[in-house]
Amino acid sequence: MNYTELLVNIQNFLEDNGTELSTSLPEIITQAENMIFARLPNLPCYRQEITGNFVIGTKEYDVANARMIRQIAITEASGDVIYLKHRIDSYLRDYVPNATTTGVPFMYATKNASTSGIKVLIGPSPSATLAYEIDFIGLETGLSPTNANNWIGDNAEQVLLSACLYESSAFLKAPDSVNLYKAQFDEAIALFQQEMQRNYQAEYEGGI
């Protein structure tokens, strides 16, 4: 379901072509996409990564667009890939109290978050320009006049439409349709969670 089709479907389902609703639909769709992200953060479309090389002596790194850090891996000089252990920032600072101490990083922590993403701490500070890969969870590009399609619209139409109808009903202050579309949204989320569970579970171990 692309952006134009979604706009038409929302207005048709609610039988409302009023200017007030149509003007607010872009924001309603954004809120619906955020709600889906909050309920289903492990969808494939939210899994992203960045790669780069550490800067010697630099322990802080920004991960743009990140909402949650999944894991951080480094490639040692030998070619071995090592996954850093996740610790809270106070533990990392206590373990490596001297910021000038360098070595091969073996832990990371989330320092803070901002509108641009998440800042992570590496401990100890890198002693070499080792390659890293940071896997994280972040919103995909939302539907808009300049972005007609995305993964949610193409692969989770029922979830997206029911979320938009739920948000639109709340906007219109229509309690009957709010309850109806909330129930549909909850059901669509539950069914998609089952699908994702099967997707991430090996058939050999878990069956079909």
PDB file of N, CA and C in Angstrom, residues 151-204:
ATOM      1  N   TRP A 151       8.780  -0.442   3.679  1.00  0.00           N
ATOM      2  CA  TRP A 151       8.605  -1.863   3.985  1.00  0.00           C
ATOM      3  C   TRP A 151       7.263  -2.133   4.671  1.00  0.00           C
ATOM      4  N   ILE A 152       6.901  -1.276   5.623  1.00  0.00           N
ATOM      5  CA  ILE A 152       5.645  -1.470   6.349  1.00  0.00           C
ATOM      6  C   ILE A 152       4.462  -1.418   5.385  1.00  0.00           C
ATOM      7  N   GLY A 153       4.449  -0.437   4.515  1.00  0.00           N
ATOM      8  CA  GLY A 153       3.345  -0.315   3.575  1.00  0.00           C
ATOM      9  C   GLY A 153       3.264  -1.477   2.610  1.00  0.00           C
ATOM     10  N   ASP A 154       4.412  -2.021   2.215  1.00  0.00           N
ATOM     11  CA  ASP A 154       4.432  -3.114   1.247  1.00  0.00           C
ATOM     12  C   ASP A 154       4.200  -4.480   1.869  1.00  0.00           C
ATOM     13  N   ASN A 155       4.559  -4.639   3.161  1.00  0.00           N
ATOM     14  CA  ASN A 155       4.539  -5.972   3.769  1.00  0.00           C
ATOM     15  C   ASN A 155       3.624  -6.105   4.986  1.00  0.00           C
ATOM     16  N   ALA A 156       3.136  -4.998   5.496  1.00  0.00           N
ATOM     17  CA  ALA A 156       2.267  -5.060   6.681  1.00  0.00           C
ATOM     18  C   ALA A 156       1.092  -4.105   6.501  1.00  0.00           C
ATOM     19  N   GLU A 157       0.384  -4.263   5.391  1.00  0.00           N
ATOM     20  CA  GLU A 157      -0.712  -3.343   5.061  1.00  0.00           C
ATOM     21  C   GLU A 157      -1.786  -3.310   6.135  1.00  0.00           C
ATOM     22  N   GLN A 158      -2.162  -4.475   6.655  1.00  0.00           N
ATOM     23  CA  GLN A 158      -3.233  -4.520   7.646  1.00  0.00           C
ATOM     24  C   GLN A 158      -2.823  -3.792   8.920  1.00  0.00           C
ATOM     25  N   VAL A 159      -1.569  -3.973   9.327  1.00  0.00           N
ATOM     26  CA  VAL A 159      -1.071  -3.287  10.519  1.00  0.00           C
ATOM     27  C   VAL A 159      -1.075  -1.775  10.294  1.00  0.00           C
ATOM     28  N   LEU A 160      -0.567  -1.343   9.149  1.00  0.00           N
ATOM     29  CA  LEU A 160      -0.478   0.083   8.859  1.00  0.00           C
ATOM     30  C   LEU A 160      -1.854   0.731   8.758  1.00  0.00           C
ATOM     31  N   LEU A 161      -2.753   0.124   8.000  1.00  0.00           N
ATOM     32  CA  LEU A 161      -4.074   0.733   7.812  1.00  0.00           C
ATOM     33  C   LEU A 161      -4.854   0.790   9.118  1.00  0.00           C
ATOM     34  N   SER A 162      -4.835  -0.294   9.897  1.00  0.00           N
ATOM     35  CA  SER A 162      -5.577  -0.289  11.161  1.00  0.00           C
ATOM     36  C   SER A 162      -4.986   0.720  12.139  1.00  0.00           C
ATOM     37  N   ALA A 163      -3.664   0.887  12.123  1.00  0.00           N
ATOM     38  CA  ALA A 163      -3.042   1.891  12.993  1.00  0.00           C
ATOM     39  C   ALA A 163      -3.470   3.297  12.585  1.00  0.00           C
ATOM     40  N   CYS A 164      -3.519   3.554  11.279  1.00  0.00           N
ATOM     41  CA  CYS A 164      -3.935   4.876  10.792  1.00  0.00           C
ATOM     42  C   CYS A 164      -5.403   5.146  11.089  1.00  0.00           C
ATOM     43  N   LEU A 165      -6.236   4.121  10.955  1.00  0.00           N
ATOM     44  CA  LEU A 165      -7.661   4.293  11.251  1.00  0.00           C
ATOM     45  C   LEU A 165      -7.886   4.523  12.739  1.00  0.00           C
ATOM     46  N   TYR A 166      -7.094   3.857  13.555  1.00  0.00           N
ATOM     47  CA  TYR A 166      -7.153   4.041  15.003  1.00  0.00           C
ATOM     48  C   TYR A 166      -6.771   5.477  15.367  1.00  0.00           C
ATOM     49  N   GLU A 167      -5.657   5.963  14.823  1.00  0.00           N
ATOM     50  CA  GLU A 167      -5.215   7.325  15.093  1.00  0.00           C
ATOM     51  C   GLU A 167      -6.198   8.351  14.533  1.00  0.00           C
ATOM     52  N   SER A 168      -6.738   8.083  13.350  1.00  0.00           N
ATOM     53  CA  SER A 168      -7.688   9.013  12.735  1.00  0.00           C
ATOM     54  C   SER A 168      -8.976   9.098  13.542  1.00  0.00           C
ATOM     55  N   SER A 169      -9.430   7.965  14.070  1.00  0.00           N
ATOM     56  CA  SER A 169     -10.651   7.953  14.882  1.00  0.00           C
ATOM     57  C   SER A 169     -10.466   8.749  16.162  1.00  0.00           C
ATOM     58  N   ALA A 170      -9.273   8.634  16.742  1.00  0.00           N
ATOM     59  CA  ALA A 170      -8.976   9.427  17.937  1.00  0.00           C
ATOM     60  C   ALA A 170      -8.963  10.911  17.595  1.00  0.00           C
ATOM     61  N   PHE A 171      -8.411  11.234  16.426  1.00  0.00           N
ATOM     62  CA  PHE A 171      -8.381  12.631  15.976  1.00  0.00           C
ATOM     63  C   PHE A 171      -9.797  13.161  15.796  1.00  0.00           C
ATOM     64  N   LEU A 172     -10.677  12.338  15.248  1.00  0.00           N
ATOM     65  CA  LEU A 172     -12.062  12.751  14.993  1.00  0.00           C
ATOM     66  C   LEU A 172     -12.936  12.667  16.241  1.00  0.00           C
ATOM     67  N   LYS A 173     -12.355  12.163  17.333  1.00  0.00           N
ATOM     68  CA  LYS A 173     -13.090  12.005  18.600  1.00  0.00           C
ATOM     69  C   LYS A 173     -14.358  11.165  18.382  1.00  0.00           C
ATOM     70  N   ALA A 174     -14.142  10.000  17.747  1.00  0.00           N
ATOM     71  CA  ALA A 174     -15.238   9.076  17.469  1.00  0.00           C
ATOM     72  C   ALA A 174     -15.016   7.804  18.283  1.00  0.00           C
ATOM     73  N   PRO A 175     -15.588   7.721  19.496  1.00  0.00           N
ATOM     74  CA  PRO A 175     -15.279   6.612  20.410  1.00  0.00           C
ATOM     75  C   PRO A 175     -15.624   5.233  19.850  1.00  0.00           C
ATOM     76  N   ASP A 176     -16.712   5.120  19.108  1.00  0.00           N
ATOM     77  CA  ASP A 176     -17.088   3.806  18.576  1.00  0.00           C
ATOM     78  C   ASP A 176     -16.039   3.279  17.600  1.00  0.00           C
ATOM     79  N   SER A 177     -15.615   4.127  16.675  1.00  0.00           N
ATOM     80  CA  SER A 177     -14.614   3.680  15.710  1.00  0.00           C
ATOM     81  C   SER A 177     -13.237   3.561  16.349  1.00  0.00           C
ATOM     82  N   VAL A 178     -12.957   4.339  17.400  1.00  0.00           N
ATOM     83  CA  VAL A 178     -11.699   4.176  18.127  1.00  0.00           C
ATOM     84  C   VAL A 178     -11.606   2.762  18.679  1.00  0.00           C
ATOM     85  N   ASN A 179     -12.667   2.312  19.339  1.00  0.00           N
ATOM     86  CA  ASN A 179     -12.671   0.965  19.920  1.00  0.00           C
ATOM     87  C   ASN A 179     -12.573  -0.104  18.841  1.00  0.00           C
ATOM     88  N   LEU A 180     -13.288   0.102  17.731  1.00  0.00           N
ATOM     89  CA  LEU A 180     -13.274  -0.862  16.633  1.00  0.00           C
ATOM     90  C   LEU A 180     -11.869  -0.999  16.056  1.00  0.00           C
ATOM     91  N   TYR A 181     -11.255   0.127  15.724  1.00  0.00           N
ATOM     92  CA  TYR A 181      -9.962   0.058  15.052  1.00  0.00           C
ATOM     93  C   TYR A 181      -8.813  -0.236  16.014  1.00  0.00           C
ATOM     94  N   LYS A 182      -9.000   0.057  17.289  1.00  0.00           N
ATOM     95  CA  LYS A 182      -7.989  -0.362  18.269  1.00  0.00           C
ATOM     96  C   LYS A 182      -7.960  -1.883  18.347  1.00  0.00           C
ATOM     97  N   ALA A 183      -9.147  -2.489  18.366  1.00  0.00           N
ATOM     98  CA  ALA A 183      -9.222  -3.954  18.403  1.00  0.00           C
ATOM     99  C   ALA A 183      -8.600  -4.556  17.140  1.00  0.00           C
ATOM    100  N   GLN A 184      -8.875  -3.953  15.991  1.00  0.00           N
ATOM    101  CA  GLN A 184      -8.292  -4.453  14.741  1.00  0.00           C
ATOM    102  C   GLN A 184      -6.776  -4.284  14.745  1.00  0.00           C
ATOM    103  N   PHE A 185      -6.303  -3.155  15.262  1.00  0.00           N
ATOM    104  CA  PHE A 185      -4.865  -2.920  15.325  1.00  0.00           C
ATOM    105  C   PHE A 185      -4.190  -3.929  16.243  1.00  0.00           C
ATOM    106  N   ASP A 186      -4.778  -4.154  17.417  1.00  0.00           N
ATOM    107  CA  ASP A 186      -4.202  -5.115  18.365  1.00  0.00           C
ATOM    108  C   ASP A 186      -4.139  -6.513  17.746  1.00  0.00           C
ATOM    109  N   GLU A 187      -5.193  -6.898  17.009  1.00  0.00           N
ATOM    110  CA  GLU A 187      -5.210  -8.212  16.367  1.00  0.00           C
ATOM    111  C   GLU A 187      -4.160  -8.291  15.265  1.00  0.00           C
ATOM    112  N   ALA A 188      -4.057  -7.225  14.470  1.00  0.00           N
ATOM    113  CA  ALA A 188      -3.069  -7.200  13.393  1.00  0.00           C
ATOM    114  C   ALA A 188      -1.647  -7.287  13.958  1.00  0.00           C
ATOM    115  N   ILE A 189      -1.394  -6.608  15.060  1.00  0.00           N
ATOM    116  CA  ILE A 189      -0.080  -6.667  15.702  1.00  0.00           C
ATOM    117  C   ILE A 189       0.206  -8.088  16.190  1.00  0.00           C
ATOM    118  N   ALA A 190      -0.777  -8.708  16.839  1.00  0.00           N
ATOM    119  CA  ALA A 190      -0.581 -10.061  17.368  1.00  0.00           C
ATOM    120  C   ALA A 190      -0.280 -11.052  16.248  1.00  0.00           C
ATOM    121  N   LEU A 191      -0.999 -10.953  15.135  1.00  0.00           N
ATOM    122  CA  LEU A 191      -0.772 -11.857  14.006  1.00  0.00           C
ATOM    123  C   LEU A 191       0.603 -11.622  13.391  1.00  0.00           C
ATOM    124  N   PHE A 192       1.008 -10.368  13.301  1.00  0.00           N
ATOM    125  CA  PHE A 192       2.316 -10.079  12.707  1.00  0.00           C
ATOM    126  C   PHE A 192       3.440 -10.505  13.635  1.00  0.00           C
ATOM    127  N   GLN A 193       3.209 -10.433  14.948  1.00  0.00           N
ATOM    128  CA  GLN A 193       4.205 -10.922  15.896  1.00  0.00           C
ATOM    129  C   GLN A 193       4.420 -12.421  15.714  1.00  0.00           C
ATOM    130  N   GLN A 194       3.325 -13.158  15.479  1.00  0.00           N
ATOM    131  CA  GLN A 194       3.439 -14.594  15.234  1.00  0.00           C
ATOM    132  C   GLN A 194       4.231 -14.862  13.959  1.00  0.00           C
ATOM    133  N   GLU A 195       3.962 -14.069  12.928  1.00  0.00           N
ATOM    134  CA  GLU A 195       4.686 -14.238  11.670  1.00  0.00           C
ATOM    135  C   GLU A 195       6.174 -13.967  11.860  1.00  0.00           C
ATOM    136  N   MET A 196       6.500 -12.913  12.589  1.00  0.00           N
ATOM    137  CA  MET A 196       7.898 -12.587  12.816  1.00  0.00           C
ATOM    138  C   MET A 196       8.585 -13.642  13.679  1.00  0.00           C
ATOM    139  N   GLN A 197       7.852 -14.198  14.620  1.00  0.00           N
ATOM    140  CA  GLN A 197       8.428 -15.258  15.452  1.00  0.00           C
ATOM    141  C   GLN A 197       8.796 -16.460  14.599  1.00  0.00           C
ATOM    142  N   ARG A 198       7.927 -16.820  13.661  1.00  0.00           N
ATOM    143  CA  ARG A 198       8.236 -17.923  12.752  1.00  0.00           C
ATOM    144  C   ARG A 198       9.403 -17.549  11.841  1.00  0.00           C
ATOM    145  N   ASN A 199       9.473 -16.293  11.470  1.00  0.00           N
ATOM    146  CA  ASN A 199      10.533 -15.832  10.578  1.00  0.00           C
ATOM    147  C   ASN A 199      11.909 -15.926  11.235  1.00  0.00           C
ATOM    148  N   TYR A 200      11.971 -15.628  12.549  1.00  0.00           N
ATOM    149  CA  TYR A 200      13.243 -15.624  13.250  1.00  0.00           C
ATOM    150  C   TYR A 200      13.570 -16.964  13.903  1.00  0.00           C
ATOM    151  N   GLN A 201      12.661 -17.901  13.816  1.00  0.00           N
ATOM    152  CA  GLN A 201      12.865 -19.190  14.464  1.00  0.00           C
ATOM    153  C   GLN A 201      13.172 -20.258  13.406  1.00  0.00           C
ATOM    154  N   ALA A 202      14.210 -21.028  13.626  1.00  0.00           N
ATOM    155  CA  ALA A 202      14.559 -22.074  12.676  1.00  0.00           C
ATOM    156  C   ALA A 202      13.466 -23.130  12.630  1.00  0.00           C
ATOM    157  N   GLU A 203      13.091 -23.541  11.430  1.00  0.00           N
ATOM    158  CA  GLU A 203      12.062 -24.568  11.283  1.00  0.00           C
ATOM    159  C   GLU A 203      12.480 -25.869  11.948  1.00  0.00           C
ATOM    160  N   TYR A 204      13.767 -26.203  11.869  1.00  0.00           N
ATOM    161  CA  TYR A 204      14.249 -27.451  12.428  1.00  0.00           C
ATOM    162  C   TYR A 204      14.046 -27.494  13.937  1.00  0.00           C
TER     163      TYR A 204
END
